[in-house]
Amino acid sequence: MSLLTSLIRASTQFQQALDKRPAADAAERAQAKAEPAAPQAVGNPGDDRFTPSGDQVADLAALKSRKLAMADYKRSVGQDLAFVKETLRHKLAEYNLPPATALSVDKSDSGRIQVAGAPTADIKTQIENDLNVNRGFKEAFSRLSSTEPTLHFMDNALKLNQAYGVNNSLLDTLVSENEQFNGLQDLVHRYDTLRRSAGAEGFEAATSNRGYALNLNAQA
């Protein structure tokens, strides 16, 4: 009877252990489900996953040009342009010339305002004298002779970039990583410096602002 009793007790303990096992498995599965999965490595060891491709490099270059406050630049240049044109219109009226009279204004090598166009030589001389003693006009025209060509270049370069996805290396060179140094006068200075230091005739022809002239025709 002693042996039979021991076998019965052992069988009972074994059955109890089996009964408890599904509950333990369920608990383990619940715990595993609750724990976040460990992050898995992507790619092979040594893969340079963060090296920009050619397209990405172009995108990074384009980010610099996005720092340009083109609207502010155009507003600033537009104010000078409007002032210069309005002054010329007043001169036409002052000398009883038709508002559609064509005038061309530029600067001599000495910095003196020069006038060309339809008026007689005597009237052109009088208008020139008036403009050369008008400090506001001379300062605005002097600014335009540098800001307008620079703005024209930047505007065209950005339009080509948007239309064809072509980055202009000169534009990228002009733009500073620090937005504080991307004021219009900063860009004009760098643009003029690059133009003066460039030896390529094509660059000089494409970017020179020498001989800047403003043409006025009130009906144009």
PDB file of C-alpha atoms in Angstrom:
ATOM      1  CA  MET A   1       0.000   0.000   0.000  1.00  0.00           C
ATOM      2  CA  SER A   2       2.933   2.342   0.647  1.00  0.00           C
ATOM      3  CA  LEU A   3       4.204   2.016  -2.944  1.00  0.00           C
ATOM      4  CA  LEU A   4       0.711   2.555  -4.396  1.00  0.00           C
ATOM      5  CA  THR A   5       0.229   5.623  -2.245  1.00  0.00           C
ATOM      6  CA  SER A   6       3.538   7.096  -3.470  1.00  0.00           C
ATOM      7  CA  LEU A   7       2.585   6.466  -7.129  1.00  0.00           C
ATOM      8  CA  ILE A   8      -0.795   8.117  -6.678  1.00  0.00           C
ATOM      9  CA  ARG A   9       0.793  11.146  -5.013  1.00  0.00           C
ATOM     10  CA  ALA A  10       3.409  11.492  -7.781  1.00  0.00           C
ATOM     11  CA  SER A  11       0.744  11.185 -10.486  1.00  0.00           C
ATOM     12  CA  THR A  12      -1.344  13.856  -8.807  1.00  0.00           C
ATOM     13  CA  GLN A  13       1.630  16.309  -8.594  1.00  0.00           C
ATOM     14  CA  PHE A  14       2.509  15.712 -12.254  1.00  0.00           C
ATOM     15  CA  GLN A  15      -1.087  16.405 -13.344  1.00  0.00           C
ATOM     16  CA  GLN A  16      -1.149  19.593 -11.298  1.00  0.00           C
ATOM     17  CA  ALA A  17       2.065  20.716 -12.950  1.00  0.00           C
ATOM     18  CA  LEU A  18       0.582  20.114 -16.386  1.00  0.00           C
ATOM     19  CA  ASP A  19      -2.534  22.043 -15.431  1.00  0.00           C
ATOM     20  CA  LYS A  20      -0.451  25.048 -14.361  1.00  0.00           C
ATOM     21  CA  ARG A  21       1.691  25.129 -17.540  1.00  0.00           C
ATOM     22  CA  PRO A  22      -0.914  26.707 -19.940  1.00  0.00           C
ATOM     23  CA  ALA A  23      -1.482  29.502 -17.457  1.00  0.00           C
ATOM     24  CA  ALA A  24       2.275  30.189 -17.248  1.00  0.00           C
ATOM     25  CA  ASP A  25       2.594  30.160 -21.051  1.00  0.00           C
ATOM     26  CA  ALA A  26      -0.289  32.602 -21.335  1.00  0.00           C
ATOM     27  CA  ALA A  27       1.345  34.918 -18.802  1.00  0.00           C
ATOM     28  CA  GLU A  28       4.637  34.828 -20.718  1.00  0.00           C
ATOM     29  CA  ARG A  29       2.873  35.617 -23.984  1.00  0.00           C
ATOM     30  CA  ALA A  30       1.029  38.534 -22.384  1.00  0.00           C
ATOM     31  CA  GLN A  31       4.286  39.928 -20.975  1.00  0.00           C
ATOM     32  CA  ALA A  32       6.072  39.590 -24.319  1.00  0.00           C
ATOM     33  CA  LYS A  33       3.217  41.395 -26.047  1.00  0.00           C
ATOM     34  CA  ALA A  34       3.362  44.255 -23.544  1.00  0.00           C
ATOM     35  CA  GLU A  35       7.121  44.838 -23.998  1.00  0.00           C
ATOM     36  CA  PRO A  36       8.138  46.977 -27.039  1.00  0.00           C
ATOM     37  CA  ALA A  37      10.001  45.146 -29.718  1.00  0.00           C
ATOM     38  CA  ALA A  38      13.708  45.814 -29.800  1.00  0.00           C
ATOM     39  CA  PRO A  39      14.707  48.017 -32.726  1.00  0.00           C
ATOM     40  CA  GLN A  40      16.139  46.076 -35.617  1.00  0.00           C
ATOM     41  CA  ALA A  41      19.167  47.260 -37.525  1.00  0.00           C
ATOM     42  CA  VAL A  42      18.491  48.211 -41.107  1.00  0.00           C
ATOM     43  CA  GLY A  43      21.095  47.445 -43.722  1.00  0.00           C
ATOM     44  CA  ASN A  44      24.446  45.844 -43.327  1.00  0.00           C
ATOM     45  CA  PRO A  45      27.113  47.004 -40.885  1.00  0.00           C
ATOM     46  CA  GLY A  46      29.211  49.724 -42.507  1.00  0.00           C
ATOM     47  CA  ASP A  47      26.451  50.956 -44.821  1.00  0.00           C
ATOM     48  CA  ASP A  48      26.655  54.758 -45.126  1.00  0.00           C
ATOM     49  CA  ARG A  49      22.907  55.301 -44.977  1.00  0.00           C
ATOM     50  CA  PHE A  50      23.167  59.041 -44.366  1.00  0.00           C
ATOM     51  CA  THR A  51      25.483  60.056 -47.194  1.00  0.00           C
ATOM     52  CA  PRO A  52      23.489  62.438 -49.415  1.00  0.00           C
ATOM     53  CA  SER A  53      22.952  61.344 -52.970  1.00  0.00           C
ATOM     54  CA  GLY A  54      23.516  63.692 -55.868  1.00  0.00           C
ATOM     55  CA  ASP A  55      19.911  64.880 -55.730  1.00  0.00           C
ATOM     56  CA  GLN A  56      20.154  65.462 -52.004  1.00  0.00           C
ATOM     57  CA  VAL A  57      23.284  67.570 -52.446  1.00  0.00           C
ATOM     58  CA  ALA A  58      21.379  69.711 -54.937  1.00  0.00           C
ATOM     59  CA  ASP A  59      18.522  70.034 -52.455  1.00  0.00           C
ATOM     60  CA  LEU A  60      20.922  71.200 -49.743  1.00  0.00           C
ATOM     61  CA  ALA A  61      22.317  73.831 -52.083  1.00  0.00           C
ATOM     62  CA  ALA A  62      18.795  74.971 -52.914  1.00  0.00           C
ATOM     63  CA  LEU A  63      18.106  75.465 -49.200  1.00  0.00           C
ATOM     64  CA  LYS A  64      20.594  78.340 -49.165  1.00  0.00           C
ATOM     65  CA  SER A  65      18.767  80.218 -51.892  1.00  0.00           C
ATOM     66  CA  ARG A  66      15.503  79.825 -49.972  1.00  0.00           C
ATOM     67  CA  LYS A  67      16.966  82.138 -47.342  1.00  0.00           C
ATOM     68  CA  LEU A  68      16.813  85.009 -49.813  1.00  0.00           C
ATOM     69  CA  ALA A  69      14.132  87.530 -48.906  1.00  0.00           C
ATOM     70  CA  MET A  70      13.328  88.246 -52.539  1.00  0.00           C
ATOM     71  CA  ALA A  71      10.097  90.085 -51.745  1.00  0.00           C
ATOM     72  CA  ASP A  72      11.972  92.505 -49.459  1.00  0.00           C
ATOM     73  CA  TYR A  73      14.723  93.004 -52.034  1.00  0.00           C
ATOM     74  CA  LYS A  74      12.205  93.757 -54.786  1.00  0.00           C
ATOM     75  CA  ARG A  75      10.351  96.174 -52.522  1.00  0.00           C
ATOM     76  CA  SER A  76      13.561  98.058 -51.741  1.00  0.00           C
ATOM     77  CA  VAL A  77      14.677  98.245 -55.375  1.00  0.00           C
ATOM     78  CA  GLY A  78      11.140  99.107 -56.457  1.00  0.00           C
ATOM     79  CA  GLN A  79      11.071 102.129 -54.168  1.00  0.00           C
ATOM     80  CA  ASP A  80      14.251 103.543 -55.696  1.00  0.00           C
ATOM     81  CA  LEU A  81      13.045 102.757 -59.206  1.00  0.00           C
ATOM     82  CA  ALA A  82       9.711 104.468 -58.627  1.00  0.00           C
ATOM     83  CA  PHE A  83      11.419 107.549 -57.166  1.00  0.00           C
ATOM     84  CA  VAL A  84      13.838 107.874 -60.096  1.00  0.00           C
ATOM     85  CA  LYS A  85      11.104 107.457 -62.705  1.00  0.00           C
ATOM     86  CA  GLU A  86       8.788 109.896 -60.956  1.00  0.00           C
ATOM     87  CA  THR A  87      11.584 112.493 -60.781  1.00  0.00           C
ATOM     88  CA  LEU A  88      12.193 112.133 -64.510  1.00  0.00           C
ATOM     89  CA  ARG A  89       8.482 112.515 -65.249  1.00  0.00           C
ATOM     90  CA  HIS A  90       8.436 115.735 -63.253  1.00  0.00           C
ATOM     91  CA  LYS A  91      11.391 116.983 -65.276  1.00  0.00           C
ATOM     92  CA  LEU A  92       9.553 116.301 -68.502  1.00  0.00           C
ATOM     93  CA  ALA A  93       6.590 118.280 -67.217  1.00  0.00           C
ATOM     94  CA  GLU A  94       8.815 121.060 -65.898  1.00  0.00           C
ATOM     95  CA  TYR A  95      10.298 121.613 -69.361  1.00  0.00           C
ATOM     96  CA  ASN A  96       6.945 121.256 -71.119  1.00  0.00           C
ATOM     97  CA  LEU A  97       7.915 118.025 -72.816  1.00  0.00           C
ATOM     98  CA  PRO A  98       5.342 115.369 -73.766  1.00  0.00           C
ATOM     99  CA  PRO A  99       4.994 112.663 -71.066  1.00  0.00           C
ATOM    100  CA  ALA A 100       5.880 110.028 -73.683  1.00  0.00           C
ATOM    101  CA  THR A 101       9.283 111.618 -74.349  1.00  0.00           C
ATOM    102  CA  ALA A 102      11.974 108.972 -74.181  1.00  0.00           C
ATOM    103  CA  LEU A 103      14.871 109.544 -71.811  1.00  0.00           C
ATOM    104  CA  SER A 104      17.921 107.457 -71.059  1.00  0.00           C
ATOM    105  CA  VAL A 105      19.880 108.175 -67.885  1.00  0.00           C
ATOM    106  CA  ASP A 106      23.283 106.771 -66.976  1.00  0.00           C
ATOM    107  CA  LYS A 107      26.492 107.786 -65.179  1.00  0.00           C
ATOM    108  CA  SER A 108      29.818 108.840 -66.609  1.00  0.00           C
ATOM    109  CA  ASP A 109      33.080 107.355 -65.372  1.00  0.00           C
ATOM    110  CA  SER A 110      33.371 110.331 -63.028  1.00  0.00           C
ATOM    111  CA  GLY A 111      29.927 109.585 -61.548  1.00  0.00           C
ATOM    112  CA  ARG A 112      28.084 112.459 -63.200  1.00  0.00           C
ATOM    113  CA  ILE A 113      24.487 111.875 -64.317  1.00  0.00           C
ATOM    114  CA  GLN A 114      24.121 111.903 -68.099  1.00  0.00           C
ATOM    115  CA  VAL A 115      20.889 112.246 -70.067  1.00  0.00           C
ATOM    116  CA  ALA A 116      20.216 111.077 -73.610  1.00  0.00           C
ATOM    117  CA  GLY A 117      17.041 110.900 -75.647  1.00  0.00           C
ATOM    118  CA  ALA A 118      14.626 112.993 -77.648  1.00  0.00           C
ATOM    119  CA  PRO A 119      14.931 116.440 -75.999  1.00  0.00           C
ATOM    120  CA  THR A 120      17.126 119.086 -77.582  1.00  0.00           C
ATOM    121  CA  ALA A 121      20.732 119.351 -76.465  1.00  0.00           C
ATOM    122  CA  ASP A 122      19.989 122.516 -74.511  1.00  0.00           C
ATOM    123  CA  ILE A 123      17.108 120.950 -72.566  1.00  0.00           C
ATOM    124  CA  LYS A 124      19.088 117.738 -71.930  1.00  0.00           C
ATOM    125  CA  THR A 125      21.904 119.841 -70.470  1.00  0.00           C
ATOM    126  CA  GLN A 126      19.472 121.647 -68.171  1.00  0.00           C
ATOM    127  CA  ILE A 127      17.920 118.352 -67.020  1.00  0.00           C
ATOM    128  CA  GLU A 128      21.380 116.906 -66.404  1.00  0.00           C
ATOM    129  CA  ASN A 129      22.332 119.910 -64.272  1.00  0.00           C
ATOM    130  CA  ASP A 130      19.115 119.619 -62.277  1.00  0.00           C
ATOM    131  CA  LEU A 131      19.615 115.902 -61.659  1.00  0.00           C
ATOM    132  CA  ASN A 132      23.251 116.303 -60.636  1.00  0.00           C
ATOM    133  CA  VAL A 133      22.342 118.716 -57.846  1.00  0.00           C
ATOM    134  CA  ASN A 134      19.472 116.489 -56.702  1.00  0.00           C
ATOM    135  CA  ARG A 135      21.168 114.448 -53.991  1.00  0.00           C
ATOM    136  CA  GLY A 136      18.221 112.122 -53.474  1.00  0.00           C
ATOM    137  CA  PHE A 137      18.079 111.293 -57.181  1.00  0.00           C
ATOM    138  CA  LYS A 138      21.829 110.667 -57.446  1.00  0.00           C
ATOM    139  CA  GLU A 139      21.835 108.361 -54.402  1.00  0.00           C
ATOM    140  CA  ALA A 140      18.802 106.403 -55.601  1.00  0.00           C
ATOM    141  CA  PHE A 141      20.225 106.043 -59.113  1.00  0.00           C
ATOM    142  CA  SER A 142      23.602 104.981 -57.724  1.00  0.00           C
ATOM    143  CA  ARG A 143      21.932 102.267 -55.647  1.00  0.00           C
ATOM    144  CA  LEU A 144      19.919 101.092 -58.639  1.00  0.00           C
ATOM    145  CA  SER A 145      23.044 100.756 -60.777  1.00  0.00           C
ATOM    146  CA  SER A 146      24.192  97.948 -58.488  1.00  0.00           C
ATOM    147  CA  THR A 147      21.069  96.553 -56.829  1.00  0.00           C
ATOM    148  CA  GLU A 148      18.919  96.157 -59.931  1.00  0.00           C
ATOM    149  CA  PRO A 149      21.443  94.035 -61.929  1.00  0.00           C
ATOM    150  CA  THR A 150      22.112  91.894 -58.836  1.00  0.00           C
ATOM    151  CA  LEU A 151      18.400  91.406 -58.180  1.00  0.00           C
ATOM    152  CA  HIS A 152      17.814  90.620 -61.859  1.00  0.00           C
ATOM    153  CA  PHE A 153      20.489  87.917 -61.742  1.00  0.00           C
ATOM    154  CA  MET A 154      19.155  86.343 -58.536  1.00  0.00           C
ATOM    155  CA  ASP A 155      15.563  86.422 -59.751  1.00  0.00           C
ATOM    156  CA  ASN A 156      16.452  84.705 -63.040  1.00  0.00           C
ATOM    157  CA  ALA A 157      18.611  82.097 -61.281  1.00  0.00           C
ATOM    158  CA  LEU A 158      15.793  81.204 -58.881  1.00  0.00           C
ATOM    159  CA  LYS A 159      13.249  80.998 -61.689  1.00  0.00           C
ATOM    160  CA  LEU A 160      15.490  78.599 -63.616  1.00  0.00           C
ATOM    161  CA  ASN A 161      15.953  76.545 -60.469  1.00  0.00           C
ATOM    162  CA  GLN A 162      12.200  76.287 -59.936  1.00  0.00           C
ATOM    163  CA  ALA A 163      11.461  75.551 -63.578  1.00  0.00           C
ATOM    164  CA  TYR A 164      14.259  73.096 -64.380  1.00  0.00           C
ATOM    165  CA  GLY A 165      15.799  72.147 -61.030  1.00  0.00           C
ATOM    166  CA  VAL A 166      19.167  73.601 -62.049  1.00  0.00           C
ATOM    167  CA  ASN A 167      21.198  75.192 -59.254  1.00  0.00           C
ATOM    168  CA  ASN A 168      23.344  78.193 -60.127  1.00  0.00           C
ATOM    169  CA  SER A 169      26.761  77.842 -58.495  1.00  0.00           C
ATOM    170  CA  LEU A 170      27.294  81.607 -58.514  1.00  0.00           C
ATOM    171  CA  LEU A 171      24.037  82.142 -56.647  1.00  0.00           C
ATOM    172  CA  ASP A 172      25.051  79.502 -54.090  1.00  0.00           C
ATOM    173  CA  THR A 173      28.350  81.351 -53.620  1.00  0.00           C
ATOM    174  CA  LEU A 174      26.589  84.665 -53.035  1.00  0.00           C
ATOM    175  CA  VAL A 175      24.269  83.374 -50.320  1.00  0.00           C
ATOM    176  CA  SER A 176      25.637  83.171 -46.785  1.00  0.00           C
ATOM    177  CA  GLU A 177      24.754  80.355 -44.373  1.00  0.00           C
ATOM    178  CA  ASN A 178      24.083  83.106 -41.838  1.00  0.00           C
ATOM    179  CA  GLU A 179      20.863  84.895 -42.779  1.00  0.00           C
ATOM    180  CA  GLN A 180      22.097  88.057 -41.053  1.00  0.00           C
ATOM    181  CA  PHE A 181      24.592  88.469 -43.886  1.00  0.00           C
ATOM    182  CA  ASN A 182      22.061  88.066 -46.677  1.00  0.00           C
ATOM    183  CA  GLY A 183      20.936  91.668 -46.797  1.00  0.00           C
ATOM    184  CA  LEU A 184      20.600  93.148 -50.272  1.00  0.00           C
ATOM    185  CA  GLN A 185      23.717  95.286 -49.899  1.00  0.00           C
ATOM    186  CA  ASP A 186      25.684  92.250 -48.661  1.00  0.00           C
ATOM    187  CA  LEU A 187      24.654  90.319 -51.771  1.00  0.00           C
ATOM    188  CA  VAL A 188      25.410  93.274 -54.037  1.00  0.00           C
ATOM    189  CA  HIS A 189      28.894  93.584 -52.544  1.00  0.00           C
ATOM    190  CA  ARG A 190      29.669  89.875 -52.968  1.00  0.00           C
ATOM    191  CA  TYR A 191      28.205  89.857 -56.473  1.00  0.00           C
ATOM    192  CA  ASP A 192      30.334  92.820 -57.521  1.00  0.00           C
ATOM    193  CA  THR A 193      33.437  91.347 -55.900  1.00  0.00           C
ATOM    194  CA  LEU A 194      32.984  88.054 -57.754  1.00  0.00           C
ATOM    195  CA  ARG A 195      32.354  89.883 -60.996  1.00  0.00           C
ATOM    196  CA  ARG A 196      35.484  91.990 -60.633  1.00  0.00           C
ATOM    197  CA  SER A 197      37.687  89.056 -59.678  1.00  0.00           C
ATOM    198  CA  ALA A 198      36.419  86.711 -62.422  1.00  0.00           C
ATOM    199  CA  GLY A 199      38.692  86.283 -65.379  1.00  0.00           C
ATOM    200  CA  ALA A 200      36.252  84.542 -67.705  1.00  0.00           C
ATOM    201  CA  GLU A 201      34.904  86.820 -70.409  1.00  0.00           C
ATOM    202  CA  GLY A 202      31.585  84.962 -70.458  1.00  0.00           C
ATOM    203  CA  PHE A 203      31.087  85.630 -66.768  1.00  0.00           C
ATOM    204  CA  GLU A 204      31.991  89.281 -67.212  1.00  0.00           C
ATOM    205  CA  ALA A 205      29.587  89.701 -70.088  1.00  0.00           C
ATOM    206  CA  ALA A 206      26.779  87.946 -68.276  1.00  0.00           C
ATOM    207  CA  THR A 207      27.075  89.750 -64.959  1.00  0.00           C
ATOM    208  CA  SER A 208      28.632  93.144 -65.540  1.00  0.00           C
ATOM    209  CA  ASN A 209      26.639  96.140 -64.328  1.00  0.00           C
ATOM    210  CA  ARG A 210      28.963  98.625 -65.982  1.00  0.00           C
ATOM    211  CA  GLY A 211      27.142 101.013 -68.279  1.00  0.00           C
ATOM    212  CA  TYR A 212      23.908 100.672 -66.320  1.00  0.00           C
ATOM    213  CA  ALA A 213      21.231 102.927 -67.779  1.00  0.00           C
ATOM    214  CA  LEU A 214      17.599 103.558 -66.948  1.00  0.00           C
ATOM    215  CA  ASN A 215      15.256 104.136 -69.874  1.00  0.00           C
ATOM    216  CA  LEU A 216      12.035 106.035 -69.335  1.00  0.00           C
ATOM    217  CA  ASN A 217       9.004 106.166 -71.536  1.00  0.00           C
ATOM    218  CA  ALA A 218       5.807 106.971 -69.694  1.00  0.00           C
ATOM    219  CA  GLN A 219       3.708 105.031 -72.218  1.00  0.00           C
ATOM    220  CA  ALA A 220       5.864 101.863 -72.150  1.00  0.00           C
TER     221      ALA A 220
END
